[in-house]
């Protein structure tokens, strides 16, 4: 519980620290990344704390569907739905995961390399 109390994205969801909100839904909240790496860089997070994708279980189906539907809505409103976009979950150290609250990066507005660096 103590890491939830200190969780930066829980605080953003609660409005206790500032963020630039992009959209919100029943189970998810979306805000602009503080250090964008693409013209569109939005983070979609579940309102309820989940550490990362490894922690997801059978109970999280509705949450995940909600996150993906919010991402599609954001891609539409941000004007990248036709050009294409990338959805990324970083998990663990090798992937560079830095915030221990599940978040999906919605990236777009430029051509992105594959494979990623
Ligand atoms: P990850 O490396 O996948 O854990 O991504 C964490 C992301 O959160 C990074 O892209 C950071 O720039 C972003 N980030 C960290 N703190 C904040 C914040 N207070 N508001 C918005 N984005 C943040």
CSV table of C-alpha atoms and ligand atoms in Angstrom, one decimal:
chain,number,residue,atom,x,y,z
A,1,UNK,CA,0.0,0.0,0.0
A,2,UNK,CA,2.8,2.4,0.7
A,3,UNK,CA,3.9,2.5,-2.9
A,4,UNK,CA,0.4,3.3,-3.9
A,5,UNK,CA,0.3,6.2,-1.5
A,6,UNK,CA,3.5,7.5,-3.2
A,7,UNK,CA,2.4,6.7,-6.7
A,8,UNK,CA,2.8,9.7,-9.0
A,9,UNK,CA,0.2,8.5,-11.5
A,10,UNK,CA,-2.3,7.7,-8.8
A,11,UNK,CA,-1.8,11.3,-7.7
A,12,UNK,CA,-2.4,12.6,-11.3
A,13,UNK,CA,-5.6,10.5,-11.5
A,14,UNK,CA,-6.7,12.0,-8.1
A,15,UNK,CA,-5.9,15.6,-9.3
A,16,UNK,CA,-3.3,16.0,-6.5
A,17,UNK,CA,-0.5,16.8,-8.9
A,18,UNK,CA,-1.0,18.7,-12.2
A,19,UNK,CA,-1.1,17.1,-15.6
A,20,UNK,CA,-2.5,18.1,-19.0
A,21,UNK,CA,-5.6,16.0,-19.2
A,22,UNK,CA,-6.5,14.7,-22.7
A,23,UNK,CA,-9.4,12.4,-22.0
A,24,UNK,CA,-11.0,10.3,-19.3
A,25,UNK,CA,-13.3,7.3,-19.2
A,26,UNK,CA,-15.0,5.0,-16.7
A,27,UNK,CA,-11.7,3.1,-15.8
A,28,UNK,CA,-9.0,5.2,-17.5
A,29,UNK,CA,-7.4,8.6,-17.5
A,30,UNK,CA,-5.2,10.1,-20.2
A,31,UNK,CA,-2.7,13.0,-20.0
A,32,UNK,CA,0.2,14.3,-22.0
A,33,UNK,CA,3.6,12.9,-21.3
A,34,UNK,CA,5.9,15.5,-19.6
A,35,UNK,CA,8.8,14.6,-22.0
A,36,UNK,CA,7.2,13.9,-25.3
A,37,UNK,CA,9.1,11.8,-27.8
A,38,UNK,CA,6.7,12.3,-30.7
A,39,UNK,CA,4.3,15.2,-31.7
A,40,UNK,CA,1.5,13.2,-30.0
A,41,UNK,CA,2.6,11.5,-26.8
A,42,UNK,CA,-0.2,10.7,-24.4
A,43,UNK,CA,-0.2,8.3,-21.5
A,44,UNK,CA,-3.3,6.2,-20.8
A,45,UNK,CA,-3.5,4.8,-17.2
A,46,UNK,CA,-6.0,2.8,-15.3
A,47,UNK,CA,-7.6,4.8,-12.5
A,48,UNK,CA,-7.1,1.8,-10.2
A,49,UNK,CA,-3.5,1.1,-9.3
A,50,UNK,CA,-1.8,-1.8,-11.2
A,51,UNK,CA,2.0,-2.0,-11.2
A,52,UNK,CA,2.6,-3.1,-14.7
A,53,UNK,CA,1.5,-5.5,-17.5
A,54,UNK,CA,3.0,-8.4,-15.6
A,55,UNK,CA,0.5,-7.8,-12.8
A,56,UNK,CA,-2.5,-8.0,-15.0
A,57,UNK,CA,-4.9,-10.9,-14.2
A,58,UNK,CA,-8.3,-12.2,-15.1
A,59,UNK,CA,-10.1,-9.3,-13.4
A,60,UNK,CA,-8.5,-6.7,-15.7
A,61,UNK,CA,-10.2,-7.4,-19.0
A,62,UNK,CA,-12.7,-4.5,-18.7
A,63,UNK,CA,-9.9,-2.2,-17.7
A,64,UNK,CA,-7.7,-3.1,-20.7
A,65,UNK,CA,-10.6,-2.9,-23.1
A,66,UNK,CA,-11.4,0.6,-21.7
A,67,UNK,CA,-7.8,1.7,-22.1
A,68,UNK,CA,-7.7,0.6,-25.7
A,69,UNK,CA,-11.0,2.2,-26.5
A,70,UNK,CA,-9.8,5.5,-24.9
A,71,UNK,CA,-6.6,5.2,-27.0
A,72,UNK,CA,-8.6,5.0,-30.2
A,73,UNK,CA,-10.7,8.0,-29.2
A,74,UNK,CA,-7.5,9.9,-28.5
A,75,UNK,CA,-6.0,8.9,-31.8
A,76,UNK,CA,-9.1,10.3,-33.5
A,77,UNK,CA,-9.2,13.5,-31.6
A,78,UNK,CA,-5.4,14.0,-32.0
A,79,UNK,CA,-5.7,13.5,-35.8
A,80,UNK,CA,-3.4,10.4,-36.0
A,81,UNK,CA,-6.0,7.7,-36.6
A,82,UNK,CA,-5.4,7.7,-40.4
A,83,UNK,CA,-1.7,8.2,-40.4
A,84,UNK,CA,-1.1,5.5,-37.8
A,85,UNK,CA,0.2,5.4,-34.3
A,86,UNK,CA,2.0,3.2,-31.8
A,87,UNK,CA,0.8,1.8,-28.5
A,88,UNK,CA,3.5,0.8,-26.0
A,89,UNK,CA,3.7,-0.8,-22.6
A,90,UNK,CA,7.2,-0.8,-21.2
A,91,UNK,CA,7.6,-3.6,-18.7
A,92,UNK,CA,10.6,-3.9,-16.4
A,93,UNK,CA,14.2,-2.6,-16.5
A,94,UNK,CA,15.3,-3.7,-19.9
A,95,UNK,CA,12.3,-1.9,-21.5
A,96,UNK,CA,13.1,1.3,-19.5
A,97,UNK,CA,10.0,1.2,-17.4
A,98,UNK,CA,10.3,4.1,-15.0
A,99,UNK,CA,6.9,4.7,-13.3
A,100,UNK,CA,5.4,1.7,-11.4
A,101,UNK,CA,1.8,2.3,-12.4
A,102,UNK,CA,0.6,0.7,-15.6
A,103,UNK,CA,0.6,3.1,-18.5
A,104,UNK,CA,0.1,2.8,-22.2
A,105,UNK,CA,2.0,5.3,-24.4
A,106,UNK,CA,0.0,6.6,-27.4
A,107,UNK,CA,2.6,7.8,-29.9
A,108,UNK,CA,2.0,9.4,-33.3
A,109,UNK,CA,2.4,12.3,-35.6
A,110,UNK,CA,5.7,11.1,-37.1
A,111,UNK,CA,7.0,8.0,-38.8
A,112,UNK,CA,8.5,5.7,-36.1
A,113,UNK,CA,11.3,3.2,-36.6
A,114,UNK,CA,10.9,-0.5,-36.1
A,115,UNK,CA,12.4,-2.2,-34.3
A,116,UNK,CA,12.6,0.4,-31.5
A,117,UNK,CA,16.0,1.3,-30.1
B,1,LIG,P1,8.0,4.5,-18.9
B,1,LIG,O1,9.4,4.7,-19.3
B,1,LIG,O2,7.2,3.6,-19.8
B,1,LIG,O3,7.8,4.1,-17.5
B,1,LIG,O4,7.2,5.9,-19.1
B,1,LIG,C1,7.0,6.8,-18.1
B,1,LIG,C2,6.7,8.1,-18.7
B,1,LIG,O5,6.1,8.9,-17.8
B,1,LIG,C3,7.9,8.8,-19.3
B,1,LIG,O6,7.7,9.0,-20.7
B,1,LIG,C4,7.8,10.2,-18.6
B,1,LIG,O7,8.2,11.2,-19.4
B,1,LIG,C5,6.4,10.2,-18.1
B,1,LIG,N1,6.2,11.0,-16.9
B,1,LIG,C6,6.8,10.9,-15.7
B,1,LIG,N2,6.3,11.8,-14.8
B,1,LIG,C7,5.3,12.4,-15.5
B,1,LIG,C8,4.3,13.4,-15.1
B,1,LIG,N3,4.3,13.9,-13.8
B,1,LIG,N4,3.4,13.8,-16.0
B,1,LIG,C9,3.4,13.3,-17.2
B,1,LIG,N5,4.3,12.4,-17.7
B,1,LIG,C10,5.2,11.9,-16.8
